[in-house]
Coordinates of C-alpha atoms and ligand atoms in Angstrom, one line a residue:
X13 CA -8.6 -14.3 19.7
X14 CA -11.2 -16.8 19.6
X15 CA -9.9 -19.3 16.8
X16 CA -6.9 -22.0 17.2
X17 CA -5.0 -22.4 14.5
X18 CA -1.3 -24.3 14.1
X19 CA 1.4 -21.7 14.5
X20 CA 2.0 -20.2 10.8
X21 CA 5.5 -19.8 11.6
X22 CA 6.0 -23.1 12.6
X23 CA 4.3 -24.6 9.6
X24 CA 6.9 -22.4 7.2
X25 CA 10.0 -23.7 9.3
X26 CA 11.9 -25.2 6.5
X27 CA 11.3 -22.4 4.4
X28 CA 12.0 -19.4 5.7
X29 CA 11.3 -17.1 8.9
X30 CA 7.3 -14.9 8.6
X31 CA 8.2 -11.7 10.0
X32 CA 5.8 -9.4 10.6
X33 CA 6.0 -5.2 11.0
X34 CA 5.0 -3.6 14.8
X35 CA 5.4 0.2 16.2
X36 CA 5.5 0.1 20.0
X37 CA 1.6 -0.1 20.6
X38 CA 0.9 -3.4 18.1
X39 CA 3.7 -5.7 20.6
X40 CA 1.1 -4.5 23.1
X41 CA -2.2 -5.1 21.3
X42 CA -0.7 -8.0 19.0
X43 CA 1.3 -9.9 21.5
X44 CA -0.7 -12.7 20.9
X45 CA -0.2 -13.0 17.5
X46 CA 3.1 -11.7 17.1
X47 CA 4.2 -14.5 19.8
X48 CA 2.2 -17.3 18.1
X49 CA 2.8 -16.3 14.3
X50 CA 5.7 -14.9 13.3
X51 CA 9.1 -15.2 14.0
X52 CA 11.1 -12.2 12.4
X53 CA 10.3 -8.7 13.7
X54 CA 10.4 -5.3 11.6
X55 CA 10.0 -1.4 13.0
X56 CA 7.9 0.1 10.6
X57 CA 8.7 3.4 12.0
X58 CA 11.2 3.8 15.0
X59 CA 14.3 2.7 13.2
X60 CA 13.9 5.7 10.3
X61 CA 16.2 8.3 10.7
X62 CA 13.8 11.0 12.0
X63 CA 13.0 8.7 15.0
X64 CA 16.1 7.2 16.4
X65 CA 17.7 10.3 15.2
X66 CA 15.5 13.5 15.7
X67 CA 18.0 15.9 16.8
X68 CA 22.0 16.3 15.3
X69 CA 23.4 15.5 18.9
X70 CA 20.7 13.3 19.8
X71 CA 19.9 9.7 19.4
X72 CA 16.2 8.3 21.0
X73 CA 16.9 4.9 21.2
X74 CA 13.9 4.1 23.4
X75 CA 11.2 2.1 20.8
X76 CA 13.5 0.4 18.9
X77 CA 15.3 -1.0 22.0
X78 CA 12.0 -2.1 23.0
X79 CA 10.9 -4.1 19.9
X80 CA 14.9 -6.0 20.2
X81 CA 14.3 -6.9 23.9
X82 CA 10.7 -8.3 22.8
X83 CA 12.1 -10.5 19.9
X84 CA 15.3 -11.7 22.1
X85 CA 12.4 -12.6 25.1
X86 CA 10.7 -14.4 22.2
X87 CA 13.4 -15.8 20.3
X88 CA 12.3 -13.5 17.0
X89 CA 14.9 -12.5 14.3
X90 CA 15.0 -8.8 14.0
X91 CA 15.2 -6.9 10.0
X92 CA 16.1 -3.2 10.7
X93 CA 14.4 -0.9 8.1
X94 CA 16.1 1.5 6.9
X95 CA 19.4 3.6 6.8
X96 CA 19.0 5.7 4.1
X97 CA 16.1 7.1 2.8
X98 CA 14.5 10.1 1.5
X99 CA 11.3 10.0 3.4
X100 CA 11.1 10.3 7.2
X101 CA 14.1 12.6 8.1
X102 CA 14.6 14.9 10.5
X103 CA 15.0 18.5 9.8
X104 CA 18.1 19.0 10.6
X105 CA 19.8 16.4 8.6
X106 CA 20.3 18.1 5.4
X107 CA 21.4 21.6 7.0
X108 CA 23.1 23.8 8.7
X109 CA 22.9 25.8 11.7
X110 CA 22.2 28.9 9.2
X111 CA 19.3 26.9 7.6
X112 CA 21.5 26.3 4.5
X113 CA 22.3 23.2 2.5
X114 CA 25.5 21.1 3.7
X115 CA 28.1 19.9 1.4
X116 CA 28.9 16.7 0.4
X117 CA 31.7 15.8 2.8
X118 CA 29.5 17.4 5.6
X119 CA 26.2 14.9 4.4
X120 CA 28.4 12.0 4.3
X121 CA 30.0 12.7 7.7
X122 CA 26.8 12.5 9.2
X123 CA 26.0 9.4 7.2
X124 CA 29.0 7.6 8.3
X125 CA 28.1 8.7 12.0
X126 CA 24.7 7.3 12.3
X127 CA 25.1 4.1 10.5
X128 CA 28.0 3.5 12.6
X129 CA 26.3 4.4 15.7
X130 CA 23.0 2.7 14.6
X131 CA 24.1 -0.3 13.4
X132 CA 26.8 -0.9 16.3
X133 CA 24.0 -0.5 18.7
X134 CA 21.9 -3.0 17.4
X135 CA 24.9 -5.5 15.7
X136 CA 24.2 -8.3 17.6
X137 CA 20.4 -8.2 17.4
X138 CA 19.4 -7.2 14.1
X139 CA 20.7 -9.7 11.4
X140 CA 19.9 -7.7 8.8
X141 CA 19.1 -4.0 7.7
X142 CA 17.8 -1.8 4.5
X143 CA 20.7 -0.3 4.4
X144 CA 19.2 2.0 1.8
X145 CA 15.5 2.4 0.9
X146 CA 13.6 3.4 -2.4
X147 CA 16.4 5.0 -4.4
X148 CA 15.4 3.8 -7.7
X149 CA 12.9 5.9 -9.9
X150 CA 9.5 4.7 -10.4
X151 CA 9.3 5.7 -14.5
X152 CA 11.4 7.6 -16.9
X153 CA 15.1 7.0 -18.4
X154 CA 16.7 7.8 -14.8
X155 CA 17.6 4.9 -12.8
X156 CA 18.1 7.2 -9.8
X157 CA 15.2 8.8 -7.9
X158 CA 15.3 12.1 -9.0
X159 CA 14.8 15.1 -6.0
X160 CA 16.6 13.2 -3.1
X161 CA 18.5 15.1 -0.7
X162 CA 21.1 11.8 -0.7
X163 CA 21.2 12.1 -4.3
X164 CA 21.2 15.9 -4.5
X165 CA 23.7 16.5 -2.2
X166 CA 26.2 13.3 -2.1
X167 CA 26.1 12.1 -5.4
X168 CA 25.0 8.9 -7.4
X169 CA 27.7 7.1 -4.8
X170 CA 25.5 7.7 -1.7
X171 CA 24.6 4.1 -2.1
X172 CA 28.0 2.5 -1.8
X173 CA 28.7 4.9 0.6
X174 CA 26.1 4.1 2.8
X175 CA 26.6 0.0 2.0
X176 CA 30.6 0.5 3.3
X177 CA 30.0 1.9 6.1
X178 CA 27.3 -0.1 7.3
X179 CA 29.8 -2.9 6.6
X180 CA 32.4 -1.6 8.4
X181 CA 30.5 -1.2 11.6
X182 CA 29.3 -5.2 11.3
X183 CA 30.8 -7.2 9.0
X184 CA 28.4 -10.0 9.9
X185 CA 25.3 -8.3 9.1
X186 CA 23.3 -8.9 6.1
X187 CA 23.0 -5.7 3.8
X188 CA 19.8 -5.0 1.8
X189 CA 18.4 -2.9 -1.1
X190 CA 15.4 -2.5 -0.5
X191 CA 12.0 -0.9 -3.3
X192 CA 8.6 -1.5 -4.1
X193 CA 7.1 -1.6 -7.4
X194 CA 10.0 -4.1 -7.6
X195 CA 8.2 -6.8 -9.9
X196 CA 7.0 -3.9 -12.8
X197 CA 9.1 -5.0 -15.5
X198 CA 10.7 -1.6 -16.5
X199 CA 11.6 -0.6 -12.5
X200 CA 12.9 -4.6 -12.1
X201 CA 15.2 -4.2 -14.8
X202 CA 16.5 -1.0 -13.3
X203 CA 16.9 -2.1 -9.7
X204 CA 18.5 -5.0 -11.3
X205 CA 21.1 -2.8 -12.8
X206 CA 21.7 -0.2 -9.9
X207 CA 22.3 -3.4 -7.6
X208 CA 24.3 -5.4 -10.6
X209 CA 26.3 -2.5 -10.5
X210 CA 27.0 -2.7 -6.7
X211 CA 28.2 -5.9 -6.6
X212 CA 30.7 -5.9 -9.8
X213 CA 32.0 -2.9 -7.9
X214 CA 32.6 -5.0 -4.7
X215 CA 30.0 -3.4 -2.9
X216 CA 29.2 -5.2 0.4
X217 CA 25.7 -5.7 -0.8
X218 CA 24.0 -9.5 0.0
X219 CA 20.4 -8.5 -0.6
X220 CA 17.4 -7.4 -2.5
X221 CA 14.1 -6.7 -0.3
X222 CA 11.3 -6.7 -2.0
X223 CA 8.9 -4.8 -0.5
X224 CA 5.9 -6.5 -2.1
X225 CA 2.9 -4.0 -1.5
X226 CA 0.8 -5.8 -3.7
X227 CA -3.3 -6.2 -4.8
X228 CA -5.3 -8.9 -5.4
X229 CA -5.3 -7.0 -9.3
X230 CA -1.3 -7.4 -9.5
X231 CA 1.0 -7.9 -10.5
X232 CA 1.1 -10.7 -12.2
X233 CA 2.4 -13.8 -10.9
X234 CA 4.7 -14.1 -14.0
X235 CA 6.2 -10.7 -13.3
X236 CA 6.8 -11.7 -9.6
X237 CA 8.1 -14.9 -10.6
X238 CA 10.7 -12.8 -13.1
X239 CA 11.7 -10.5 -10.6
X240 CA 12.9 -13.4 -8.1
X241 CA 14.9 -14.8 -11.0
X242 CA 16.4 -12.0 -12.3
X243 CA 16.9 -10.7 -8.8
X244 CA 18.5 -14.1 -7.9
X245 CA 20.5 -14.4 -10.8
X246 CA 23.1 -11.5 -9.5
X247 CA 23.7 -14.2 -6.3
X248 CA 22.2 -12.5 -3.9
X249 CA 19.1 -13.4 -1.5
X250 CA 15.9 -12.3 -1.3
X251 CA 13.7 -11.2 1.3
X252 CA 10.0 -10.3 1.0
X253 CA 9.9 -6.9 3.2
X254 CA 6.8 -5.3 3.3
X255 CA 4.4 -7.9 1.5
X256 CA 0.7 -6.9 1.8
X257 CA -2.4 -7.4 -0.5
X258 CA -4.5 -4.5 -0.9
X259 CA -8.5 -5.6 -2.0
X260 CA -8.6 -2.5 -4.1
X261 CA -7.3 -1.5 -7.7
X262 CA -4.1 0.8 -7.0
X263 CA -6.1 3.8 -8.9
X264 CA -9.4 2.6 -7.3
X265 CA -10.6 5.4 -5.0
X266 CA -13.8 4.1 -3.8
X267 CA -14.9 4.8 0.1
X268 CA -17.9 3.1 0.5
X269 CA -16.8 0.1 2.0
X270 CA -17.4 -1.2 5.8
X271 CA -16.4 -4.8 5.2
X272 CA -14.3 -6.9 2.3
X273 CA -17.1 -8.1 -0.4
X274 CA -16.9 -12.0 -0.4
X275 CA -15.6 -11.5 -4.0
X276 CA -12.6 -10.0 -2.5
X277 CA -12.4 -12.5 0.3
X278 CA -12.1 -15.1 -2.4
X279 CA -9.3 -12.8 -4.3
X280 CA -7.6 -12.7 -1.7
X281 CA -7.3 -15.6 -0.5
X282 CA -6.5 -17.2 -4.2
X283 CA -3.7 -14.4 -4.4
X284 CA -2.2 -15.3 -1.2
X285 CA -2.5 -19.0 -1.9
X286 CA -0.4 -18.7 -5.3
X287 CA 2.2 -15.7 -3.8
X288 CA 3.0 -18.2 -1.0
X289 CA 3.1 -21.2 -3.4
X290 CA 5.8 -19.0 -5.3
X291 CA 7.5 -18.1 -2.6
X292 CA 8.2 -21.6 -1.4
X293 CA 8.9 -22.5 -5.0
X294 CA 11.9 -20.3 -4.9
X295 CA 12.6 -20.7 -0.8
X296 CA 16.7 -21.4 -1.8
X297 CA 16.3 -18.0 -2.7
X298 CA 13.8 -15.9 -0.7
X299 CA 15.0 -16.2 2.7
X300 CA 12.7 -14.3 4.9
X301 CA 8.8 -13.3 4.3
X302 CA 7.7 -10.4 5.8
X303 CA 3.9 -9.0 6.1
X304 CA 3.7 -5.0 6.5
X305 CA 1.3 -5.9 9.4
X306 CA 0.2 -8.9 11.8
X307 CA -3.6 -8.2 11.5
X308 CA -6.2 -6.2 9.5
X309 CA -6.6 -3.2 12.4
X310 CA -3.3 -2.3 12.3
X311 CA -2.2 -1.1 8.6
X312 CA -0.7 1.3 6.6
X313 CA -3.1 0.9 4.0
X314 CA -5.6 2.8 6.0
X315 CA -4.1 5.8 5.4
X316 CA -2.3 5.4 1.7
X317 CA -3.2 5.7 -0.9
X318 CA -6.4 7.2 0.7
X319 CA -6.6 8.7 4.2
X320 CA -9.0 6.9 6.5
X321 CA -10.3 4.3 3.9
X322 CA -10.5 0.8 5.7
X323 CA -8.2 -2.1 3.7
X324 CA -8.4 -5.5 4.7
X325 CA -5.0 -6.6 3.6
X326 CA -2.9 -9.0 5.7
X327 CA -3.8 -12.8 6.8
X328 CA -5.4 -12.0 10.3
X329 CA -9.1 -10.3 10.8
X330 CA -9.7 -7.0 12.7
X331 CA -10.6 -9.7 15.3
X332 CA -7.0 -11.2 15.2
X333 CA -8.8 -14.4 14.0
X334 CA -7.4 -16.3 10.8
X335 CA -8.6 -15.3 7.2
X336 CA -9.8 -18.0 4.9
X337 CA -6.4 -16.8 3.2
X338 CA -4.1 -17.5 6.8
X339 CA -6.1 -21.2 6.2
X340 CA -5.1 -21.7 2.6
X341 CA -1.7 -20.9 2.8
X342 CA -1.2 -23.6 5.3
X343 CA -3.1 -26.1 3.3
X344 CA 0.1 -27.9 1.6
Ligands
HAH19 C1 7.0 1.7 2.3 N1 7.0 2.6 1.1 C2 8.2 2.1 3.2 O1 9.3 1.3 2.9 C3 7.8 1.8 4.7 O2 8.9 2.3 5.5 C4 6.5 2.5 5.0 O3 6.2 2.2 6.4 C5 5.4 2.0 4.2 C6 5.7 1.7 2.9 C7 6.1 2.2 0.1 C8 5.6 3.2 -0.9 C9 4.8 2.8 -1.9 O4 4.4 1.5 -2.0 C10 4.4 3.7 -2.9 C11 4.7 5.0 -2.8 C12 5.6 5.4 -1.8 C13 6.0 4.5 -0.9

């Protein structure tokens, strides 16, 4: 890192925490950054079921022990992501010794047992957790995601099951909901209702994460700006999960890129500059901001939606040095 800037952290302080996401090689090769930067840590991978739970009668604890003793040396918040999900499981969750589905009682017993265990673990270090992850389908009349083992199996209550017993293992943690595409009208307004309905049940439910993996095409600061209210008007806070900005059109497939073009520097660093400017708008609200990354070598969106296409999404070069959009968003 070759550039000083003021801590970007410390400049949001009366705002809310910047988290950021790291796997066990980024607190090595981002320490820097991750020390200077942000102050609320996320697992992108090694709290999901399928790694801290890869076999029935085996818990691997290892990683994600690692990333809490790194934020407690470093005085970082901790979000655990995520309880229940239908991506990332292990093999063995959804059957039996035969190979066969498990019932209902049998899925749930399991459920019960690792949020218990995972969240007891980790109760004192992790102040909040996605309880449950992507349940809410993308199109279509259904609210529920159709073809999810949780769904398939349980039953539409899967979600307050898994919201009780997370509860009942720590009281004092704070409980997510967690989606993407969560500021297209027609998904909003049915996230809105599956959570609305939570809480008018009683659910122990104090949060909607929005995961925020956004482009420098959309969506529209409007919709965003509608979610948060009508996300905010069921009482509940906010926090931005997963928030990137991709440089390239959602259906945009092009490959021919070695470097941003200054057109979508400039994007960029607009889009961050009015998303932040939102965000601190509504700061009562949105209580935690959260980048799915704390530079440009180390993202997702190198692989998704196309494998091996470079992105240049987050606020920090491949160099770890600031991006005219890091500058902007501190200019206030
Ligand atoms: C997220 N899904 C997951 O929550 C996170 O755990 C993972 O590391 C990356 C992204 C986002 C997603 C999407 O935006 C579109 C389709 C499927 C999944």
């Amino acid at each position: 890192m070759s550039e000083q800037v003021l801590s970007l952290y410390k400049k949001y302080e009366k705002y809310f925490p910047i988290g950021t996401c790291v796997s066990p090689r980024t607190l090595q090769t981002h320490k820097g950054l991750l020390i200077e930067h942000y102050n609320s840590l996320t697992s992108e991978n090694h709290m999901k079921f399928e790694s801290i739970h890869p076999k029935k009668d085996e818990y691997d604890f290892s990683a994600a022990d690692e990333l809490v003793q790194f934020a407690q040396k470093h005085d970082k918040l901790v979000r655990g992501h995520t309880l229940v999900w239908h991506g990332q499981n292990p093999s063995w969750l959804f059957r039996n010794d035969q190979g066969d589905l498990i019932d209902r009682n049998t899925l749930l017993k399991r459920m019960e047992e690792h949020i218990n265990t995972v969240v007891t673990r980790y109760k004192d270090t992790v102040y909040c957790w996605d309880v449950v992850n992507e349940a809410v389908e993308d199109s279509g009349s259904e609210i529920l995601r159709q073809r999810s083992p949780w769904l398939d199996i349980v039953g539409p209550d899967f979600l307050e099951k898994a919201f009780e017993y997370a509860h009942a293992a720590s009281p004092d943690t704070l409980l997510f909901y967690n989606d993407y595409n969560e500021s297209q009208p027609e998904k909003r307004d049915k996230i809105y209702k599956l959570v609305k309905g939570l809480v008018d049940k009683n659910i122990p439910i104090h949060g909607v994460g929005l995961q925020a993996h956004w482009s420098i095409f959309g969506p529209s600061l409007d919709d965003i700006r509608a979610a948060i209210e009508k996300y905010a008007s069921l009482g509940l806070q906010l926090h931005i999960t997963e928030l990137d900005v991709s440089v390239f059109e959602f259906d945009d497939r092009r490959t021919d890129l070695t470097e941003p073009t200054a057109e979508m520097v400039d994007k960029l660093t607009e889009r961050y500059d009015e998303i932040f400017t939102l965000f601190r708008e509504y700061s009562e609200v949105v209580t935690n901001v959260t980048l799915w990354g704390a530079a440009d070598d180390a993202t997702w969106l190198d692989g998704f939606p196309v494998r091996g296409r470079k992105n240049w999404p987050l606020l920090f070069d491949v160099n770890h040095d600031p991006k005219p959009a890091l500058k902007k968003i501190m200019e206030f």
